[in-house]
PDB file of C-alpha atoms and ligand atoms in Angstrom:
ATOM      1  CA  MET A 173     133.820 109.552 185.701  1.00 77.00           C
ATOM      2  CA  ARG A 174     136.911 110.837 187.451  1.00 83.00           C
ATOM      3  CA  SER A 175     134.913 112.129 190.431  1.00 88.00           C
ATOM      4  CA  THR A 176     133.131 108.753 190.743  1.00 89.00           C
ATOM      5  CA  ALA A 177     136.497 106.943 190.596  1.00 89.00           C
ATOM      6  CA  THR A 178     137.844 109.244 193.331  1.00 93.00           C
ATOM      7  CA  THR A 179     134.752 108.695 195.510  1.00 91.00           C
ATOM      8  CA  LEU A 180     135.006 104.916 195.101  1.00 91.00           C
ATOM      9  CA  GLU A 181     138.715 104.973 195.887  1.00 92.00           C
ATOM     10  CA  ARG A 182     138.192 107.076 199.026  1.00 93.00           C
ATOM     11  CA  THR A 183     135.331 104.847 200.183  1.00 91.00           C
ATOM     12  CA  ARG A 184     137.572 101.826 199.700  1.00 91.00           C
ATOM     13  CA  ALA A 185     140.506 103.415 201.543  1.00 94.00           C
ATOM     14  CA  ARG A 186     138.504 104.896 204.425  1.00 93.00           C
ATOM     15  CA  PHE A 187     135.787 102.312 205.055  1.00 93.00           C
ATOM     16  CA  GLY A 188     137.120  99.222 203.278  1.00 93.00           C
ATOM     17  CA  LEU A 189     133.909  99.133 201.206  1.00 91.00           C
ATOM     18  CA  THR A 190     133.711  98.153 197.557  1.00 89.00           C
ATOM     19  CA  PRO A 191     130.208  98.603 196.155  1.00 92.00           C
ATOM     20  CA  LYS A 192     128.654  95.826 194.110  1.00 94.00           C
ATOM     21  CA  ARG A 193     126.155  98.203 192.515  1.00 95.00           C
ATOM     22  CA  LEU A 194     125.932 101.891 191.802  1.00 95.00           C
ATOM     23  CA  ALA A 195     122.704 103.858 191.411  1.00 95.00           C
ATOM     24  CA  ALA A 196     122.552 107.156 189.556  1.00 93.00           C
ATOM     25  CA  ASP A 197     120.270 109.106 187.236  1.00 91.00           C
ATOM     26  CA  THR A 198     120.213 109.099 183.425  1.00 91.00           C
ATOM     27  CA  ALA A 199     122.930 111.772 183.212  1.00 91.00           C
ATOM     28  CA  TYR A 200     125.339 108.982 184.215  1.00 92.00           C
ATOM     29  CA  GLY A 201     123.884 106.519 181.722  1.00 92.00           C
ATOM     30  CA  THR A 202     126.391 107.192 178.939  1.00 91.00           C
ATOM     31  CA  GLY A 203     128.079 104.249 177.243  1.00 90.00           C
ATOM     32  CA  LYS A 204     131.538 105.321 178.361  1.00 91.00           C
ATOM     33  CA  PHE A 205     130.575 105.579 182.031  1.00 94.00           C
ATOM     34  CA  LEU A 206     128.584 102.326 182.018  1.00 95.00           C
ATOM     35  CA  ASP A 207     131.479 100.535 180.341  1.00 94.00           C
ATOM     36  CA  TRP A 208     133.923 101.847 182.930  1.00 94.00           C
ATOM     37  CA  LEU A 209     131.610 100.746 185.754  1.00 94.00           C
ATOM     38  CA  VAL A 210     131.161  97.247 184.336  1.00 94.00           C
ATOM     39  CA  GLY A 211     134.967  97.063 184.026  1.00 93.00           C
ATOM     40  CA  GLN A 212     135.142  97.767 187.786  1.00 92.00           C
ATOM     41  CA  GLU A 213     132.753  94.827 188.351  1.00 93.00           C
ATOM     42  CA  ILE A 214     130.097  97.184 189.685  1.00 95.00           C
ATOM     43  CA  GLU A 215     126.526  96.655 188.474  1.00 95.00           C
ATOM     44  CA  PRO A 216     125.171  99.813 186.825  1.00 96.00           C
ATOM     45  CA  HIS A 217     121.728 100.496 188.313  1.00 96.00           C
ATOM     46  CA  ILE A 218     121.433 103.457 185.999  1.00 95.00           C
ATOM     47  CA  PRO A 219     118.891 104.194 183.236  1.00 94.00           C
ATOM     48  CA  VAL A 220     120.645 104.128 179.861  1.00 92.00           C
ATOM     49  CA  TRP A 221     120.964 107.450 178.082  1.00 87.00           C
ATOM     50  CA  ASP A 222     119.309 106.363 174.837  1.00 79.00           C
ATOM     51  CA  LYS A 223     119.163 108.555 171.780  1.00 72.00           C
ATOM     52  CA  GLY A 224     118.361 105.625 169.488  1.00 64.00           C
ATOM     53  CA  SER A 225     114.657 105.461 170.309  1.00 68.00           C
ATOM     54  CA  ARG A 226     112.341 107.069 167.771  1.00 74.00           C
ATOM     55  CA  ASP A 227     109.086 108.897 168.347  1.00 76.00           C
ATOM     56  CA  ASP A 228     107.853 108.997 164.736  1.00 81.00           C
ATOM     57  CA  GLY A 229     106.459 105.461 164.775  1.00 83.00           C
ATOM     58  CA  THR A 230     109.291 103.974 162.677  1.00 90.00           C
ATOM     59  CA  PHE A 231     111.309 100.981 163.879  1.00 93.00           C
ATOM     60  CA  GLY A 232     113.695 101.774 166.737  1.00 88.00           C
ATOM     61  CA  CYS A 233     116.870  99.981 167.917  1.00 86.00           C
ATOM     62  CA  SER A 234     114.892  97.439 169.900  1.00 84.00           C
ATOM     63  CA  ASP A 235     113.253  96.177 166.680  1.00 92.00           C
ATOM     64  CA  PHE A 236     116.653  95.054 165.368  1.00 94.00           C
ATOM     65  CA  THR A 237     118.579  92.071 166.739  1.00 94.00           C
ATOM     66  CA  PHE A 238     122.325  92.235 167.142  1.00 93.00           C
ATOM     67  CA  ASP A 239     124.506  89.136 166.784  1.00 94.00           C
ATOM     68  CA  PRO A 240     127.870  89.775 168.517  1.00 90.00           C
ATOM     69  CA  ASP A 241     129.499  86.673 166.995  1.00 92.00           C
ATOM     70  CA  LEU A 242     128.704  87.665 163.435  1.00 93.00           C
ATOM     71  CA  ASP A 243     128.916  91.398 164.230  1.00 92.00           C
ATOM     72  CA  GLN A 244     125.700  92.202 162.391  1.00 95.00           C
ATOM     73  CA  TYR A 245     122.105  93.288 162.925  1.00 96.00           C
ATOM     74  CA  THR A 246     119.018  91.522 161.619  1.00 97.00           C
ATOM     75  CA  CYS A 247     116.169  93.862 160.736  1.00 97.00           C
ATOM     76  CA  PRO A 248     112.413  93.170 161.238  1.00 96.00           C
ATOM     77  CA  ALA A 249     112.262  91.862 157.645  1.00 96.00           C
ATOM     78  CA  GLY A 250     115.029  89.364 158.389  1.00 97.00           C
ATOM     79  CA  LYS A 251     117.691  91.180 156.330  1.00 97.00           C
ATOM     80  CA  ILE A 252     121.268  91.737 157.458  1.00 96.00           C
ATOM     81  CA  LEU A 253     122.923  95.069 158.329  1.00 97.00           C
ATOM     82  CA  ARG A 254     126.741  95.041 158.299  1.00 94.00           C
ATOM     83  CA  GLN A 255     129.503  97.537 158.879  1.00 92.00           C
ATOM     84  CA  PHE A 256     130.982  96.900 155.442  1.00 88.00           C
ATOM     85  CA  ARG A 257     129.061  95.909 152.362  1.00 79.00           C
ATOM     86  CA  ARG A 258     131.845  96.278 149.782  1.00 76.00           C
ATOM     87  CA  ASN A 259     134.812  94.006 149.185  1.00 75.00           C
ATOM     88  CA  TYR A 260     137.850  96.138 149.987  1.00 72.00           C
ATOM     89  CA  THR A 261     141.312  95.174 148.751  1.00 76.00           C
ATOM     90  CA  VAL A 262     142.498  95.387 152.338  1.00 73.00           C
ATOM     91  CA  ALA A 263     139.708  93.946 154.486  1.00 71.00           C
ATOM     92  CA  ARG A 264     138.272  96.427 156.982  1.00 72.00           C
ATOM     93  CA  THR A 265     137.183  95.255 160.376  1.00 73.00           C
ATOM     94  CA  ASP A 266     135.936  98.279 162.281  1.00 74.00           C
ATOM     95  CA  SER A 267     134.106 101.429 161.186  1.00 74.00           C
ATOM     96  CA  ALA A 268     134.143 103.047 164.650  1.00 77.00           C
ATOM     97  CA  HIS A 269     134.254 106.834 164.482  1.00 83.00           C
ATOM     98  CA  ASP A 270     133.949 108.860 167.692  1.00 81.00           C
ATOM     99  CA  GLY A 271     133.006 105.640 169.495  1.00 84.00           C
ATOM    100  CA  ILE A 272     130.145 104.818 167.087  1.00 88.00           C
ATOM    101  CA  ARG A 273     129.934 101.989 164.555  1.00 92.00           C
ATOM    102  CA  LYS A 274     127.641 102.208 161.552  1.00 94.00           C
ATOM    103  CA  TYR A 275     125.788  99.129 160.263  1.00 95.00           C
ATOM    104  CA  ARG A 276     124.187  99.418 156.842  1.00 95.00           C
ATOM    105  CA  ALA A 277     121.351  97.529 155.180  1.00 96.00           C
ATOM    106  CA  SER A 278     121.588  96.790 151.475  1.00 95.00           C
ATOM    107  CA  GLN A 279     119.798  99.346 149.271  1.00 95.00           C
ATOM    108  CA  LYS A 280     118.530  96.457 147.160  1.00 95.00           C
ATOM    109  CA  ASP A 281     116.873  94.880 150.218  1.00 96.00           C
ATOM    110  CA  CYS A 282     115.334  98.118 151.495  1.00 97.00           C
ATOM    111  CA  GLN A 283     114.007  99.356 148.176  1.00 96.00           C
ATOM    112  CA  THR A 284     111.964  96.211 147.636  1.00 95.00           C
ATOM    113  CA  CYS A 285     110.956  95.845 151.290  1.00 96.00           C
ATOM    114  CA  GLU A 286     107.275  95.962 152.272  1.00 96.00           C
ATOM    115  CA  LEU A 287     108.239  97.441 155.650  1.00 96.00           C
ATOM    116  CA  LYS A 288     110.227 100.362 154.247  1.00 96.00           C
ATOM    117  CA  ALA A 289     107.575 102.967 155.167  1.00 95.00           C
ATOM    118  CA  GLN A 290     107.827 101.831 158.817  1.00 95.00           C
ATOM    119  CA  CYS A 291     111.599 101.663 158.740  1.00 95.00           C
ATOM    120  CA  CYS A 292     113.362 104.324 156.663  1.00 94.00           C
ATOM    121  CA  PRO A 293     110.721 106.241 154.663  1.00 94.00           C
ATOM    122  CA  ASN A 294     113.073 109.135 153.863  1.00 91.00           C
ATOM    123  CA  MET A 295     116.261 107.215 153.147  1.00 93.00           C
ATOM    124  CA  ALA A 296     117.381 104.838 150.435  1.00 94.00           C
ATOM    125  CA  SER A 297     118.286 102.241 153.063  1.00 95.00           C
ATOM    126  CA  ARG A 298     118.449 101.832 156.814  1.00 96.00           C
ATOM    127  CA  ASN A 299     121.538 102.464 158.954  1.00 94.00           C
ATOM    128  CA  MET A 300     121.987 101.497 162.580  1.00 93.00           C
ATOM    129  CA  LEU A 301     124.444 103.272 164.851  1.00 91.00           C
ATOM    130  CA  ARG A 302     125.990 101.225 167.642  1.00 91.00           C
ATOM    131  CA  SER A 303     128.224 102.515 170.412  1.00 89.00           C
ATOM    132  CA  VAL A 304     131.512 100.713 171.006  1.00 92.00           C
ATOM    133  CA  HIS A 305     130.218 100.524 174.609  1.00 92.00           C
ATOM    134  CA  GLU A 306     126.926  98.922 173.604  1.00 90.00           C
ATOM    135  CA  GLU A 307     127.543  95.716 175.564  1.00 91.00           C
ATOM    136  CA  ALA A 308     127.731  97.667 178.813  1.00 94.00           C
ATOM    137  CA  ARG A 309     124.628  99.607 177.763  1.00 92.00           C
ATOM    138  CA  ASP A 310     122.835  96.299 177.100  1.00 90.00           C
ATOM    139  CA  GLN A 311     123.866  95.066 180.538  1.00 93.00           C
ATOM    140  CA  ALA A 312     122.397  98.207 182.131  1.00 94.00           C
ATOM    141  CA  ARG A 313     119.201  97.796 180.059  1.00 92.00           C
ATOM    142  CA  GLN A 314     118.802  94.221 181.292  1.00 92.00           C
ATOM    143  CA  LEU A 315     119.131  95.374 184.912  1.00 94.00           C
ATOM    144  CA  ALA A 316     116.566  98.158 184.534  1.00 92.00           C
ATOM    145  CA  GLY A 317     113.268  97.223 186.168  1.00 88.00           C
ATOM    146  CA  THR A 318     114.644  94.240 188.120  1.00 94.00           C
ATOM    147  CA  PRO A 319     113.766  94.178 191.864  1.00 95.00           C
ATOM    148  CA  GLN A 320     117.417  95.036 192.687  1.00 95.00           C
ATOM    149  CA  PHE A 321     117.289  98.017 190.330  1.00 96.00           C
ATOM    150  CA  VAL A 322     114.030  99.246 191.887  1.00 96.00           C
ATOM    151  CA  THR A 323     115.540  98.944 195.389  1.00 96.00           C
ATOM    152  CA  SER A 324     118.605 100.936 194.292  1.00 96.00           C
ATOM    153  CA  ARG A 325     116.408 103.590 192.679  1.00 95.00           C
ATOM    154  CA  ASN A 326     114.297 103.966 195.830  1.00 95.00           C
ATOM    155  CA  GLU A 327     117.408 104.213 198.010  1.00 95.00           C
ATOM    156  CA  ARG A 328     118.915 106.809 195.671  1.00 94.00           C
ATOM    157  CA  LYS A 329     115.723 108.869 195.805  1.00 94.00           C
ATOM    158  CA  LYS A 330     115.783 108.846 199.603  1.00 93.00           C
ATOM    159  CA  VAL A 331     119.300 110.323 199.568  1.00 91.00           C
ATOM    160  CA  GLU A 332     118.575 112.819 196.803  1.00 92.00           C
ATOM    161  CA  MET A 333     115.432 114.023 198.614  1.00 93.00           C
ATOM    162  CA  LEU A 334     117.647 115.134 201.496  1.00 92.00           C
ATOM    163  CA  PHE A 335     119.718 117.330 199.189  1.00 91.00           C
ATOM    164  CA  THR A 336     116.538 118.715 197.607  1.00 93.00           C
ATOM    165  CA  HIS A 337     115.158 119.455 201.073  1.00 92.00           C
ATOM    166  CA  LEU A 338     118.379 121.232 202.048  1.00 92.00           C
ATOM    167  CA  LYS A 339     118.217 123.405 198.949  1.00 93.00           C
ATOM    168  CA  THR A 340     114.517 124.152 198.639  1.00 93.00           C
ATOM    169  CA  THR A 341     113.228 124.132 202.238  1.00 91.00           C
ATOM    170  CA  LEU A 342     116.313 125.102 204.231  1.00 90.00           C
ATOM    171  CA  ARG A 343     117.561 127.402 201.442  1.00 91.00           C
ATOM    172  CA  PHE A 344     121.049 125.935 201.654  1.00 91.00           C
ATOM    173  CA  GLU A 345     121.875 126.890 198.093  1.00 90.00           C
ATOM    174  CA  ARG A 346     125.558 127.782 198.311  1.00 88.00           C
ATOM    175  CA  MET A 347     128.533 127.556 200.611  1.00 88.00           C
ATOM    176  CA  ARG A 348     129.392 130.683 202.515  1.00 89.00           C
ATOM    177  CA  LEU A 349     132.656 129.383 203.979  1.00 89.00           C
ATOM    178  CA  ARG A 350     135.640 128.739 201.706  1.00 88.00           C
ATOM    179  CA  GLY A 351     138.123 125.874 201.614  1.00 92.00           C
ATOM    180  CA  LEU A 352     137.615 122.164 202.239  1.00 90.00           C
ATOM    181  CA  SER A 353     137.379 122.462 206.032  1.00 94.00           C
ATOM    182  CA  GLY A 354     134.942 125.413 205.728  1.00 94.00           C
ATOM    183  CA  ALA A 355     132.744 123.435 203.336  1.00 92.00           C
ATOM    184  CA  SER A 356     132.948 120.374 205.571  1.00 92.00           C
ATOM    185  CA  ASP A 357     131.945 122.351 208.716  1.00 94.00           C
ATOM    186  CA  GLU A 358     129.115 124.126 206.942  1.00 94.00           C
ATOM    187  CA  PHE A 359     127.741 120.964 205.428  1.00 92.00           C
ATOM    188  CA  HIS A 360     127.876 119.081 208.740  1.00 94.00           C
ATOM    189  CA  LEU A 361     125.983 121.926 210.423  1.00 94.00           C
ATOM    190  CA  ALA A 362     123.328 121.831 207.711  1.00 93.00           C
ATOM    191  CA  ALA A 363     122.989 118.042 208.118  1.00 92.00           C
ATOM    192  CA  MET A 364     122.664 118.471 211.912  1.00 95.00           C
ATOM    193  CA  VAL A 365     119.848 120.983 211.426  1.00 94.00           C
ATOM    194  CA  GLN A 366     118.143 118.593 209.060  1.00 93.00           C
ATOM    195  CA  ASN A 367     118.457 115.697 211.522  1.00 93.00           C
ATOM    196  CA  LEU A 368     117.205 117.818 214.455  1.00 95.00           C
ATOM    197  CA  ARG A 369     114.118 118.793 212.458  1.00 93.00           C
ATOM    198  CA  ARG A 370     113.519 115.136 211.676  1.00 91.00           C
ATOM    199  CA  MET A 371     113.979 114.097 215.310  1.00 95.00           C
ATOM    200  CA  ALA A 372     111.543 116.797 216.460  1.00 95.00           C
ATOM    201  CA  ARG A 373     108.958 115.605 213.929  1.00 93.00           C
ATOM    202  CA  LEU A 374     109.354 111.942 214.867  1.00 94.00           C
ATOM    203  CA  THR A 375     109.263 112.719 218.613  1.00 94.00           C
ATOM    204  CA  ALA A 376     106.077 114.786 218.184  1.00 92.00           C
ATOM    205  CA  ALA A 377     104.477 112.021 216.145  1.00 90.00           C
ATOM    206  CA  ALA A 378     105.402 109.398 218.768  1.00 89.00           C
ATOM    207  CA  ALA A 379     103.972 111.554 221.575  1.00 87.00           C
ATOM    208  CA  ALA A 380     100.692 112.198 219.785  1.00 81.00           C
TER     209      ALA A 380
HETATM  210  S1  SF4 B 256     113.586  98.707 155.011  1.00 78.00           S
HETATM  211 FE1  SF4 B 256     115.513  97.564 154.959  1.00 78.00          FE
HETATM  212  S2  SF4 B 256     116.256  97.510 157.051  1.00 78.00           S
HETATM  213 FE2  SF4 B 256     114.101  98.140 157.113  1.00 78.00          FE
HETATM  214  S3  SF4 B 256     112.944  96.286 157.463  1.00 78.00           S
HETATM  215 FE3  SF4 B 256     113.076  96.540 155.268  1.00 78.00          FE
HETATM  216  S4  SF4 B 256     114.907  95.478 154.557  1.00 78.00           S
HETATM  217 FE4  SF4 B 256     115.010  95.693 156.775  1.00 78.00          FE
END
């Protein structure tokens, strides 16, 4: 996150540019990073890093509906999952631990539920974990697959292909010069070689 903030700040200072969207791969799709980006008013064109999906056929996160006003989930059987099911002497308002909130279904509801085998076959009742950054994650999910997202993804791939080409075809796998100016010179030379190769290919194609 810090390196992205530095890059954005430098781009702003040097070119006067403030991006409206940012494209990156799933490694950047964490709740914390997406939340930070949304806070900067930059659209996250980034696939969400989702560990909530299940591959055993039981209901996943998308089968439950979250109501932000009531701060509760509704399960596929129409029952409510809340953070707190007991009446505490001092009312509790947030169960967040390490950035995750836990919403619990009632054992009474789950044990008599016809959908239990599809929902929580090995547990007395169903729990749902929700990141404190879930709203930003939802925003990123809604953007995924939109025409703007697809354009960003294609543009990102074009840039990343150049780095892949440098590493795999031109064998530019590590810097040989040290220091910022050494790295800058070496990288510019590598980019020049790459552009010359491209020019030669395009010129040959045009002449053919
Ligand atoms: S098992 Fe519980 S949480 Fe799952 S669908 Fe049934 S009532 Fe809802």
